[in-house]
XYZ file of C-alpha atoms in Angstrom:
673
model
C -8.610 1.127 -8.632
C -10.413 -1.909 -9.964
C -13.038 -0.351 -12.275
C -15.912 -1.600 -10.203
C -18.340 1.213 -10.707
C -16.980 3.019 -13.741
C -20.128 4.375 -15.386
C -18.328 4.505 -18.728
C -18.221 0.712 -18.810
C -21.265 -0.639 -20.607
C -23.371 -3.135 -18.609
C -22.969 -5.665 -21.381
C -19.193 -5.871 -21.119
C -17.577 -8.763 -19.319
C -15.558 -6.609 -16.918
C -18.744 -4.941 -15.671
C -20.311 -8.335 -15.112
C -17.214 -9.544 -13.274
C -17.517 -6.798 -10.726
C -21.197 -7.327 -10.320
C -20.121 -10.811 -9.250
C -17.058 -9.896 -7.146
C -17.358 -6.719 -5.091
C -14.607 -4.105 -5.034
C -14.026 -4.804 -1.338
C -13.239 -8.428 -2.189
C -10.984 -7.400 -5.065
C -9.191 -4.888 -2.812
C -8.549 -7.634 -0.263
C -7.138 -9.887 -2.977
C -4.811 -7.212 -4.376
C -3.799 -6.240 -0.815
C -2.494 -9.698 0.051
C -1.201 -11.117 -3.209
C 2.555 -11.221 -3.474
C 3.804 -11.653 -7.033
C 6.945 -13.462 -5.881
C 4.847 -15.852 -3.809
C 2.403 -16.569 -6.656
C 4.937 -17.013 -9.454
C 7.328 -19.066 -7.284
C 4.716 -21.839 -7.349
C 5.386 -22.240 -11.070
C 8.868 -20.838 -11.725
C 12.153 -21.239 -9.837
C 13.310 -17.687 -9.196
C 16.745 -16.425 -8.216
C 17.719 -13.010 -6.871
C 19.395 -10.556 -9.252
C 19.726 -7.076 -7.782
C 16.301 -5.843 -6.739
C 14.568 -8.252 -9.151
C 14.178 -12.020 -9.523
C 14.939 -14.039 -12.650
C 14.074 -17.495 -13.941
C 13.378 -19.551 -17.049
C 10.267 -18.316 -18.814
C 7.335 -20.755 -18.532
C 5.775 -19.421 -21.736
C 8.523 -20.421 -24.181
C 11.540 -22.740 -24.315
C 14.810 -21.136 -23.267
C 18.114 -22.145 -21.691
C 19.210 -18.692 -20.494
C 16.802 -16.980 -18.044
C 15.056 -13.972 -19.544
C 11.996 -14.015 -17.275
C 12.153 -11.166 -14.719
C 9.951 -10.433 -11.693
C 9.935 -7.053 -9.943
C 8.465 -7.457 -6.429
C 8.599 -3.704 -5.786
C 6.510 -2.923 -8.889
C 4.389 -6.077 -8.668
C 5.030 -7.047 -12.290
C 6.744 -9.729 -14.393
C 8.248 -9.441 -17.866
C 9.871 -11.928 -20.226
C 12.447 -10.293 -22.492
C 12.419 -13.365 -24.709
C 8.759 -13.719 -25.686
C 7.534 -10.327 -24.463
C 4.835 -11.539 -22.095
C 4.318 -9.453 -18.952
C 1.807 -8.182 -16.414
C 0.919 -8.559 -12.754
C 0.314 -11.733 -10.731
C -3.282 -12.018 -11.961
C -2.163 -11.743 -15.592
C 0.438 -14.453 -14.956
C -2.212 -16.864 -13.662
C -4.505 -16.088 -16.585
C -1.705 -16.819 -19.054
C -0.106 -19.790 -17.293
C -3.229 -21.538 -16.002
C -5.562 -20.379 -18.782
C -7.798 -18.747 -16.160
C -10.418 -16.115 -16.847
C -10.037 -12.929 -14.806
C -12.525 -13.967 -12.085
C -10.988 -17.452 -11.941
C -7.563 -15.909 -11.292
C -9.021 -13.706 -8.551
C -10.680 -16.728 -6.950
C -7.438 -18.708 -7.119
C -5.615 -15.988 -5.169
C -8.544 -15.639 -2.763
C -8.472 -19.367 -2.010
C -4.709 -19.301 -1.514
C -4.935 -16.541 1.085
C -8.195 -17.759 2.665
C -10.265 -14.805 1.491
C -13.975 -15.565 1.368
C -15.651 -14.245 -1.779
C -19.356 -13.523 -1.812
C -20.668 -13.362 -5.341
C -23.551 -10.987 -5.559
C -25.126 -8.276 -7.630
C -24.772 -5.047 -5.691
C -27.745 -2.719 -5.490
C -27.555 0.954 -6.406
C -27.549 1.755 -2.696
C -24.564 -0.552 -2.121
C -22.762 1.023 -5.051
C -23.305 4.454 -3.481
C -21.815 3.167 -0.224
C -18.762 1.922 -2.115
C -18.385 5.230 -3.939
C -18.521 7.026 -0.594
C -15.721 4.782 0.719
C -13.573 5.712 -2.261
C -14.281 9.398 -1.604
C -13.130 8.979 2.002
C -9.853 7.488 0.756
C -9.338 10.568 -1.415
C -9.990 12.957 1.486
C -7.663 10.970 3.745
C -4.899 11.113 1.110
C -5.458 14.865 0.862
C -5.041 15.236 4.642
C -1.823 13.202 4.501
C -0.387 15.528 1.855
C -1.544 18.587 3.820
C 0.253 17.451 6.986
C 3.393 16.681 4.966
C 3.371 20.101 3.284
C 2.880 21.786 6.654
C 5.917 19.922 7.992
C 8.303 20.764 5.160
C 6.959 23.959 3.618
C 5.940 26.195 6.542
C 8.017 28.008 9.130
C 5.919 26.635 11.978
C 6.169 23.081 10.692
C 9.919 23.273 10.197
C 10.700 24.907 13.550
C 8.325 22.766 15.607
C 7.500 19.509 13.813
C 10.587 18.914 11.686
C 12.820 19.927 14.583
C 11.115 17.289 16.763
C 11.701 14.534 14.200
C 15.309 15.591 13.623
C 15.953 15.531 17.374
C 14.731 11.934 17.367
C 17.309 11.201 14.694
C 14.836 10.619 11.853
C 16.137 11.054 8.314
C 14.216 12.616 5.422
C 13.959 9.138 3.917
C 12.263 7.647 6.987
C 9.961 10.680 7.338
C 8.835 10.171 3.732
C 8.585 6.395 4.132
C 6.075 6.740 6.969
C 4.387 9.922 5.670
C 5.073 11.837 8.868
C 3.672 15.357 9.067
C 2.619 18.287 11.184
C -0.793 19.721 12.129
C -0.517 23.514 12.563
C -1.632 25.549 15.569
C -4.425 27.143 13.525
C -7.784 25.543 14.163
C -8.940 25.618 10.572
C -5.923 25.151 8.284
C -6.840 21.665 7.073
C -10.525 22.496 6.796
C -9.902 25.603 4.667
C -7.451 23.783 2.400
C -9.811 20.821 1.941
C -12.820 22.993 1.144
C -10.760 25.002 -1.361
C -9.793 21.722 -3.019
C -13.465 20.789 -3.386
C -13.774 18.270 -0.545
C -16.877 18.220 1.634
C -16.745 19.098 5.342
C -19.019 16.144 6.062
C -16.354 13.709 4.854
C -13.723 15.429 6.993
C -16.033 14.885 9.978
C -16.573 11.235 9.064
C -12.811 10.708 9.166
C -12.498 12.520 12.493
C -10.462 15.330 10.937
C -12.967 17.905 12.241
C -14.253 18.038 15.818
C -17.808 18.675 17.015
C -17.265 22.441 16.589
C -16.179 21.791 12.984
C -12.610 22.923 13.692
C -9.499 20.888 12.910
C -9.274 17.921 15.291
C -5.463 17.774 15.139
C -3.637 20.963 16.170
C 0.028 21.658 16.907
C 0.893 17.989 16.845
C 3.365 15.909 14.899
C 1.374 13.515 12.747
C 1.746 9.792 12.139
C -0.127 8.467 9.094
C -1.779 5.070 9.497
C -1.799 3.063 6.249
C -3.797 0.022 5.272
C -2.142 -2.988 3.685
C -2.219 -1.460 0.207
C -0.536 1.747 1.397
C -3.570 4.026 1.451
C -3.827 6.580 4.263
C -6.823 5.603 6.412
C -6.188 7.328 9.747
C -3.837 9.456 11.789
C -2.283 9.750 15.211
C -1.132 13.092 16.567
C 1.460 13.560 19.305
C 1.399 16.746 21.343
C 4.629 18.700 21.669
C 5.626 20.109 25.031
C 3.920 19.507 28.373
C 0.174 20.010 28.574
C -1.472 18.111 31.412
C -4.930 18.927 30.070
C -4.316 17.219 26.720
C -3.508 13.564 26.068
C -0.050 12.801 24.698
C -1.552 11.065 21.646
C -4.913 11.466 19.994
C -6.070 9.129 17.218
C -8.530 9.124 14.355
C -11.819 7.441 15.232
C -12.952 4.406 13.289
C -14.598 5.111 9.962
C -15.799 3.283 6.881
C -12.157 2.957 5.784
C -10.439 2.626 9.170
C -11.089 -0.400 11.366
C -8.561 -0.243 14.197
C -8.905 -3.918 15.020
C -7.769 -4.918 11.516
C -4.849 -2.546 10.933
C -1.325 -2.513 12.337
C 0.881 0.543 12.278
C 3.713 -0.059 9.816
C 2.199 -3.166 8.176
C 2.439 -1.658 4.683
C 6.123 -0.830 5.157
C 6.901 -4.113 6.982
C 5.013 -6.740 4.993
C 7.808 -7.706 2.584
C 10.446 -7.938 5.316
C 8.050 -10.023 7.431
C 7.604 -12.487 4.597
C 11.337 -12.543 3.879
C 12.370 -13.025 7.528
C 9.354 -15.237 8.375
C 9.249 -13.298 11.630
C 7.515 -10.227 13.000
C 8.539 -7.895 15.809
C 5.497 -6.447 17.574
C 6.064 -3.268 19.585
C 3.808 -0.800 21.369
C 4.515 2.638 19.900
C 4.678 4.518 16.618
C 8.199 5.811 17.304
C 9.316 2.274 18.225
C 8.332 1.100 14.740
C 9.982 4.034 12.973
C 13.267 3.780 14.887
C 13.514 0.032 14.261
C 12.856 0.493 10.551
C 15.493 3.220 10.392
C 17.934 0.834 12.093
C 17.236 -1.727 9.344
C 14.836 -3.945 11.320
C 11.957 -3.545 8.894
C 9.814 -6.511 9.970
C 8.374 -4.408 12.802
C 4.767 -3.321 13.399
C 2.700 -1.906 16.264
C -0.940 -1.919 17.290
C -2.473 1.473 16.537
C -4.675 2.903 19.258
C -5.958 -0.450 20.531
C -4.916 -3.681 22.228
C -3.886 -6.560 19.968
C -6.920 -8.143 18.286
C -7.608 -11.408 16.409
C -8.017 -9.365 13.213
C -4.543 -7.896 13.598
C -3.079 -11.340 14.281
C -4.735 -12.655 11.116
C -3.020 -9.813 9.266
C 0.370 -10.789 10.704
C -0.187 -14.459 9.780
C -0.430 -13.569 6.108
C 3.284 -12.793 6.189
C 4.850 -14.498 9.228
C 3.986 -17.146 11.807
C 6.654 -16.229 14.370
C 5.986 -13.135 16.476
C 8.331 -11.609 19.037
C 6.688 -9.123 21.376
C 9.106 -6.396 22.501
C 7.326 -4.563 25.308
C 8.235 -2.309 28.198
C 9.038 -4.242 31.375
C 6.654 -2.211 33.566
C 3.308 -3.439 34.907
C 1.355 -2.088 31.929
C 3.768 -3.728 29.465
C 3.583 -7.104 31.236
C -0.216 -6.965 31.300
C -0.386 -6.103 27.591
C 2.107 -8.866 26.736
C 0.162 -11.464 28.743
C -3.096 -10.664 26.974
C -1.396 -10.586 23.567
C 0.311 -13.945 24.141
C -3.009 -15.647 24.857
C -4.475 -14.285 21.632
C -1.430 -15.381 19.634
C -1.627 -18.895 21.105
C -5.293 -19.106 20.182
C -4.505 -18.085 16.597
C -1.720 -20.719 16.334
C 1.139 -18.226 16.147
C 4.540 -19.011 17.653
C 5.000 -16.268 20.232
C 8.110 -15.068 22.059
C 8.319 -12.238 24.551
C 11.072 -9.758 25.354
C 10.566 -7.460 28.349
C 12.931 -4.511 28.253
C 14.722 -3.049 31.237
C 12.906 -0.397 33.255
C 12.991 2.959 31.495
C 13.827 1.388 28.119
C 11.634 1.003 25.063
C 12.460 -0.354 21.574
C 13.002 3.206 20.321
C 15.720 4.004 22.860
C 17.174 0.478 22.938
C 17.773 0.156 19.199
C 19.299 3.640 19.070
C 21.744 2.889 21.883
C 22.660 -0.658 20.782
C 22.466 -0.513 16.990
C 20.901 -3.166 14.765
C 23.170 -6.180 15.348
C 23.583 -5.782 19.121
C 19.869 -5.109 19.504
C 18.948 -8.295 17.602
C 21.446 -10.274 19.697
C 19.916 -8.792 22.848
C 16.406 -9.746 21.679
C 17.436 -13.329 20.885
C 19.091 -13.711 24.294
C 16.169 -12.226 26.239
C 13.322 -13.872 24.294
C 11.097 -16.188 26.351
C 8.536 -18.641 25.083
C 5.030 -18.120 26.418
C 5.378 -20.563 29.328
C 8.596 -19.045 30.670
C 6.988 -15.627 30.351
C 3.852 -16.762 32.202
C 5.913 -18.265 35.014
C 7.940 -15.078 35.328
C 5.003 -12.684 35.135
C 2.088 -14.528 36.804
C 1.737 -13.576 40.498
C 2.354 -16.570 42.759
C 3.991 -18.752 40.111
C 7.292 -18.673 41.985
C 5.796 -18.443 45.471
C 6.286 -21.062 48.201
C 2.647 -20.605 49.207
C 0.733 -23.637 47.788
C -2.490 -21.629 47.381
C -0.702 -18.913 45.387
C 1.069 -21.498 43.231
C -2.201 -23.361 42.568
C -3.867 -20.106 41.515
C -0.946 -19.376 39.202
C -1.060 -22.878 37.683
C -4.780 -22.479 36.925
C -4.036 -19.236 35.092
C -1.276 -20.924 33.086
C -3.557 -23.908 32.367
C -6.149 -21.511 30.915
C -3.468 -20.434 28.416
C -2.527 -24.053 27.630
C -6.149 -24.693 26.700
C -5.858 -22.098 23.936
C -3.198 -24.115 22.053
C -4.931 -25.900 19.179
C -2.036 -28.026 17.964
C -2.228 -31.262 19.996
C 1.510 -32.046 19.870
C 2.440 -28.510 20.854
C -0.091 -28.554 23.674
C 1.193 -31.916 24.928
C 4.758 -30.565 25.066
C 3.770 -27.584 27.202
C 1.554 -29.711 29.470
C 4.532 -31.952 30.199
C 6.801 -28.937 30.758
C 4.261 -27.337 33.126
C 3.907 -30.548 35.134
C 7.696 -30.822 35.457
C 8.195 -27.207 36.541
C 5.457 -27.275 39.177
C 6.152 -30.915 40.158
C 2.621 -32.066 39.368
C 1.274 -35.326 38.006
C 0.950 -34.834 34.239
C -2.524 -36.452 34.209
C -3.788 -33.724 36.554
C -2.589 -30.991 34.219
C -4.140 -32.854 31.252
C -7.467 -33.088 33.108
C -7.479 -29.361 33.909
C -6.566 -28.407 30.364
C -9.379 -30.615 29.011
C -11.843 -28.772 31.249
C -10.696 -25.470 29.769
C -11.044 -26.823 26.207
C -14.492 -28.281 26.905
C -15.694 -25.008 28.395
C -14.351 -23.139 25.382
C -16.084 -25.506 22.942
C -19.443 -25.076 24.706
C -19.101 -21.289 24.690
C -18.275 -21.290 20.972
C -21.208 -23.591 20.223
C -23.550 -21.284 22.131
C -22.196 -18.270 20.265
C -22.765 -19.944 16.899
C -26.329 -20.900 17.845
C -27.138 -17.329 18.907
C -25.611 -16.031 15.688
C -27.662 -18.484 13.613
C -30.870 -17.415 15.374
C -30.135 -13.744 14.707
C -29.395 -14.526 11.063
C -32.706 -16.368 10.656
C -34.569 -13.429 12.163
C -32.861 -10.614 10.303
C -31.850 -12.063 6.926
C -34.085 -12.462 3.897
C -33.335 -15.021 1.269
C -32.320 -13.398 -2.009
C -31.701 -14.985 -5.368
C -28.655 -13.764 -7.168
C -28.250 -14.363 -10.829
C -24.945 -15.523 -12.197
C -23.609 -15.370 -15.671
C -20.734 -16.992 -17.497
C -17.856 -14.626 -17.969
C -15.535 -15.344 -20.779
C -12.616 -13.106 -19.870
C -11.293 -9.623 -19.992
C -12.178 -6.940 -22.551
C -9.426 -6.686 -25.109
C -8.664 -3.540 -27.079
C -6.441 -3.207 -30.089
C -4.368 -0.262 -31.162
C -4.357 0.485 -34.915
C -0.661 1.311 -35.039
C -0.629 1.023 -38.822
C -2.409 4.376 -39.130
C -0.117 6.196 -36.707
C 2.979 8.109 -37.729
C 5.791 6.118 -36.108
C 7.661 9.127 -34.709
C 4.508 10.502 -33.111
C 3.819 7.100 -31.595
C 7.263 6.869 -29.995
C 7.040 10.392 -28.606
C 3.634 9.656 -27.139
C 5.046 6.479 -25.579
C 7.875 8.535 -24.064
C 5.243 10.760 -22.476
C 3.402 7.771 -20.985
C 6.653 6.268 -19.675
C 7.589 9.563 -18.031
C 4.226 9.743 -16.262
C 4.374 6.101 -15.174
C 7.825 6.430 -13.660
C 7.785 9.965 -12.286
C 4.251 11.341 -12.632
C 3.643 11.431 -8.869
C 7.054 12.980 -8.098
C 7.292 16.688 -7.269
C 8.863 19.384 -9.451
C 10.992 22.162 -7.941
C 7.857 24.243 -7.233
C 6.404 21.255 -5.286
C 3.705 20.607 -7.891
C 3.447 17.014 -9.150
C 4.956 16.124 -12.520
C 1.543 15.017 -13.823
C 0.184 18.539 -13.201
C 3.027 20.084 -15.221
C 2.529 17.589 -18.059
C -1.247 17.742 -18.444
C -1.512 21.522 -17.987
C 1.151 22.116 -20.662
C -0.383 19.652 -23.119
C -3.984 20.808 -22.669
C -4.027 22.791 -25.933
C -2.640 19.897 -28.030
C -4.212 16.977 -26.139
C -6.684 16.351 -28.961
C -3.749 15.970 -31.353
C -2.537 12.808 -29.582
C -3.164 10.064 -32.106
C -2.571 6.591 -30.662
C -5.758 5.056 -29.169
C -3.849 2.902 -26.676
C -1.800 5.860 -25.438
C -4.988 7.895 -25.080
C -6.619 5.103 -23.102
C -3.698 5.101 -20.658
C -3.593 8.899 -20.380
C -7.359 9.156 -19.863
C -7.149 6.556 -17.091
C -4.369 8.610 -15.488
C -6.476 11.773 -15.592
C -9.421 9.959 -14.032
C -7.305 8.508 -11.225
C -5.776 11.953 -10.570
C -9.279 13.398 -10.267
C -10.411 10.541 -8.009
C -7.297 9.780 -5.949
C -5.026 12.784 -6.330
C -2.330 10.675 -7.976
C -1.588 8.378 -10.922
C -2.780 4.891 -9.983
C -0.024 2.708 -11.456
C -1.318 -0.563 -9.999
C -4.754 0.210 -11.400
C -3.197 0.561 -14.844
C -1.290 -2.713 -14.496
C -4.561 -4.407 -13.496
C -6.535 -2.637 -16.262
C -9.300 -4.759 -17.840
C -7.759 -4.153 -21.247
C -4.868 -6.592 -21.695
C -3.100 -4.231 -24.081
C -3.142 -1.388 -21.556
C -1.679 -3.604 -18.841
C 0.930 -5.010 -21.230
C 1.972 -1.549 -22.434
C 2.376 -0.306 -18.855
C 4.474 -3.328 -17.873
C 6.687 -2.928 -20.963
C 7.338 0.730 -20.197
C 8.073 0.071 -16.532
C 10.477 -2.799 -17.140
C 14.199 -2.270 -17.688
C 15.963 -5.224 -19.326
C 19.370 -3.950 -18.243
C 20.230 -1.996 -15.102
C 23.496 -0.535 -13.898
C 25.117 -2.214 -10.920
C 24.874 0.081 -7.916
C 28.523 -0.565 -7.016
C 30.025 -0.486 -10.531
C 31.455 3.036 -10.490
C 32.753 2.707 -6.944
C 34.336 -0.694 -7.536
C 35.901 -0.176 -10.969
C 36.173 3.618 -11.076
C 34.364 3.675 -14.415
C 31.844 6.455 -14.986
C 28.769 4.981 -16.631
C 26.837 8.204 -17.112
C 27.860 11.813 -17.660
C 24.534 13.164 -16.436
C 22.297 12.446 -13.421
C 20.271 9.212 -13.584
C 16.581 9.570 -14.562
C 15.306 9.364 -10.992
C 17.387 12.472 -10.196
C 16.728 14.211 -13.515
C 12.994 13.721 -14.046
C 12.129 17.446 -13.911
C 14.385 18.219 -16.876
C 13.194 15.079 -18.661
C 9.566 16.133 -18.125
C 10.218 19.514 -19.717
C 12.041 17.926 -22.652
C 9.370 15.293 -23.326
C 6.486 17.765 -23.057
C 8.045 20.487 -25.222
C 9.308 17.973 -27.796
C 5.868 16.374 -28.125
C 4.116 19.730 -28.149
C 6.484 20.987 -30.864
C 5.741 17.948 -33.012
C 1.977 18.371 -32.614
C 2.190 22.088 -33.425
C 4.138 21.236 -36.588
C 1.412 18.754 -37.551
C -1.204 21.485 -37.149
C 0.975 23.865 -39.213
C 1.150 21.298 -42.028
C -2.642 20.890 -41.998
C -3.136 24.643 -41.909
C -0.794 25.106 -44.888
C -2.669 22.428 -46.840
C -6.018 24.082 -46.062
C -4.709 27.512 -47.128
C -3.539 26.036 -50.412
C -6.920 24.362 -50.945
C -9.042 27.487 -50.412
C -6.660 29.963 -52.077
C -8.411 29.642 -55.426
C -12.034 29.146 -54.331
C -12.349 31.413 -51.213
C -9.570 34.010 -51.325
C -11.374 36.189 -48.714
C -10.830 33.472 -46.053
C -7.100 33.148 -46.694
C -6.082 36.185 -44.623
C -7.675 34.847 -41.426
C -6.168 31.432 -42.000
C -2.787 32.975 -42.764
C -2.893 34.904 -39.487
C -3.439 31.660 -37.576
C -0.650 30.051 -39.593
C 1.815 32.806 -38.662
C 0.852 32.554 -34.966
C 1.520 28.828 -35.110
C 4.898 29.420 -36.771
C 5.796 31.859 -33.990
C 4.794 29.268 -31.384
C 6.936 26.725 -33.232
C 9.970 29.026 -32.920
C 9.382 29.548 -29.193
C 9.039 25.814 -28.532
C 12.111 24.990 -30.632
C 14.119 27.574 -28.697
C 12.919 26.177 -25.364
C 13.818 22.661 -26.458
C 17.353 23.715 -27.465
C 17.788 25.416 -24.091
C 16.747 22.263 -22.212
C 18.801 19.842 -24.285
C 21.969 21.885 -24.686
C 21.713 24.183 -21.647
C-alpha cells in the first residue's frame, strides 16, 4: 500500500530512501490512525454539509467556502484553487513539510513511536511475507462470503441463520459475514487453484494439522484490523454438538495479534470519535445487532480478555467506555478485571450489568435504539459503585468481610493515576464504609508504592536483557527532499482520447471493486476487455494509475484506492482526488420533498455495470479507429514501393473495420437499448 519494497523504484529515488528510513509497519500504523477531519480541523474551521465537510480554503483567499473534506474517502479538495489530496498531502502543502516530516507530525500527534532504520534484505522478506498473508486472508474472506450467498448449502444453512437473527444484507456486507462449508477442503482447493500456498493457509490457521480446512459448517465472522483488512476469523457452530466448541477462532499470526485488535473497531472508529464514547460488549453478535440498531460506537474483545493494547486502541477514538456485560458470575468477573485495566489506562469507565438471561444482542432488539440507550444511561455505574455491588463482603455486616472488600477496592483506587480523580474516590470510599479518610489514603499509598517498585524492577530486568541480547548498530541517515514528482505531457495527447482514458480511470476508482451481474469484479471485466488495446493507451499519467491498479489487484485482490491517493507521485494522487470528488451532489431528500425527478435513469452507483460496458467499448472503439487510421496510412505508403505486402495489410485492415462495426453496434445497443 505504501510502496515500501517496490523493486521498480530505483534506490536513488527519494521515496525509496524514505521507506528505508520509516518502515512499512510504522507507515501502516500512521495511516491506520490518522483521521483527515481531525488533522485538517487544526487548521481550518469545518462545517457539516451532507456527508462532507466544508470550510474556507487555507491555500487561497475566498469569502465563500469551496474547500471540501470527505471523511469517508479520506480526501480534501478545493474547487476554487484545485488543490486536493489526503491528510498527508494537506500537511505537506499547508506546513511546507516533506513527506517524512508529515508522517512524523501525524505519528507525534497520535503517540506513534517511529524507529528510523535501514531494513536488511531479511527484514524486507519478512515484510513481504506479511503482505502475502494479508492477501491470503482477504481471499478467505471472499471465499466465505461467496459460500454464504452463492451456494445452496450456504444459503439454506448460513444465510438462514443470519436472517433468523434479523440481519440485513447491508449489515452482513458491512461485517463481511460468511459461511464455511461442510466439506473439509473447499477453502484449501479454492486457494491452491488461485495460486496461494498451503503453508500460508496454515500460518493463518485456515488449515488444521491434517491440512484440512479448520473452519467447517460454521457461520463466519471476519475480524478486521483498524485499516479494514481481514486478519482473522471466528466460526460459530450451527446446531447442538457437545463435542465441538460453540466458537472457534483463528490463532495469532504475523498479521493477527489478538491483544491489539477489537472486533468491530474498523466499523466503529468514526462513531466512537464522533460520540466520544465507546460501548464495549462481549460477543460478535452483540456488536452486529447494536450496529444494525444504529449504535455504531460498539466493539467487542475478540477471543481474549480485555488487554492494555486494546484499551490503547479505544483511547485513540474515545476516552469514555461503557461496559455492557451479562449479569452472571462470568460477566461480573470479566467486568471487574476490565474496569481495573481501564482505570490504569486513565479511561473513564462505566458498567452496565444486564438482567439474567439478557445480552446486548437480545436487549437492543427488544427495546430498540432509543429505549436501549435510555436503559444503559439509567443502569450505568461508575467503577466504585460497581465494585461495591459486585465485591463479596462489601455490603456485609461482618467487619472481617467488609475489611477484605475494602482492601480489594483500595487496590483498584491505587490504579488511578490522576491525583484529583483518585482523591475524589478515596473520599467517597471513606464515606461509604465510614472510615477515616487518612486510613484509606495510607492504604492507597501502599498500593501505589508497591506498584512503582514492581515497575522499576521490571524495567531493570528489561534493561539487563537488552544489554545482553542487543548489538549496537549504526544506521545511516540521509536528507530527503520530498516526494518524486511526475509530469504528464498532455500537449502530445489527443484531447478526446485523454478524456476517454480519464473516464476509464474514474470508473475503476469509483466502482472497480464492485461486482458485475456474473459476480466478477468490474476491474476484471475492464482489464480483460482492454487487453488487446492496452498498449494504445496514450497518457503517461493515466497509464501510471492503471499500472498501479493492476499491481494492487495482483497483490491484494482489489484496487487499492488509498494507496493511489497516497502515491509518491503528487500528480497521481492529485488526479485520483480530482476524479473522486464531486463538486455538486443531489440532496438525498430532494425528490421526496419537492416531488421533482432529478434523473431519468438510475444513479451511477446503481448503474455501474452498464457504465462499465459503455466506457470500455467506447474507449476500445476509439483505439481501434486509431489503429485503422495508422493501418490506412501504412498501406498508402507501401502501395507504390512494396505492392506485394499490400494484400496482407489490407486483410488486417478489413478485419479491423469489421471489429469497428461490431463495437459500434454494441455501443449503440448499450446507449440506446
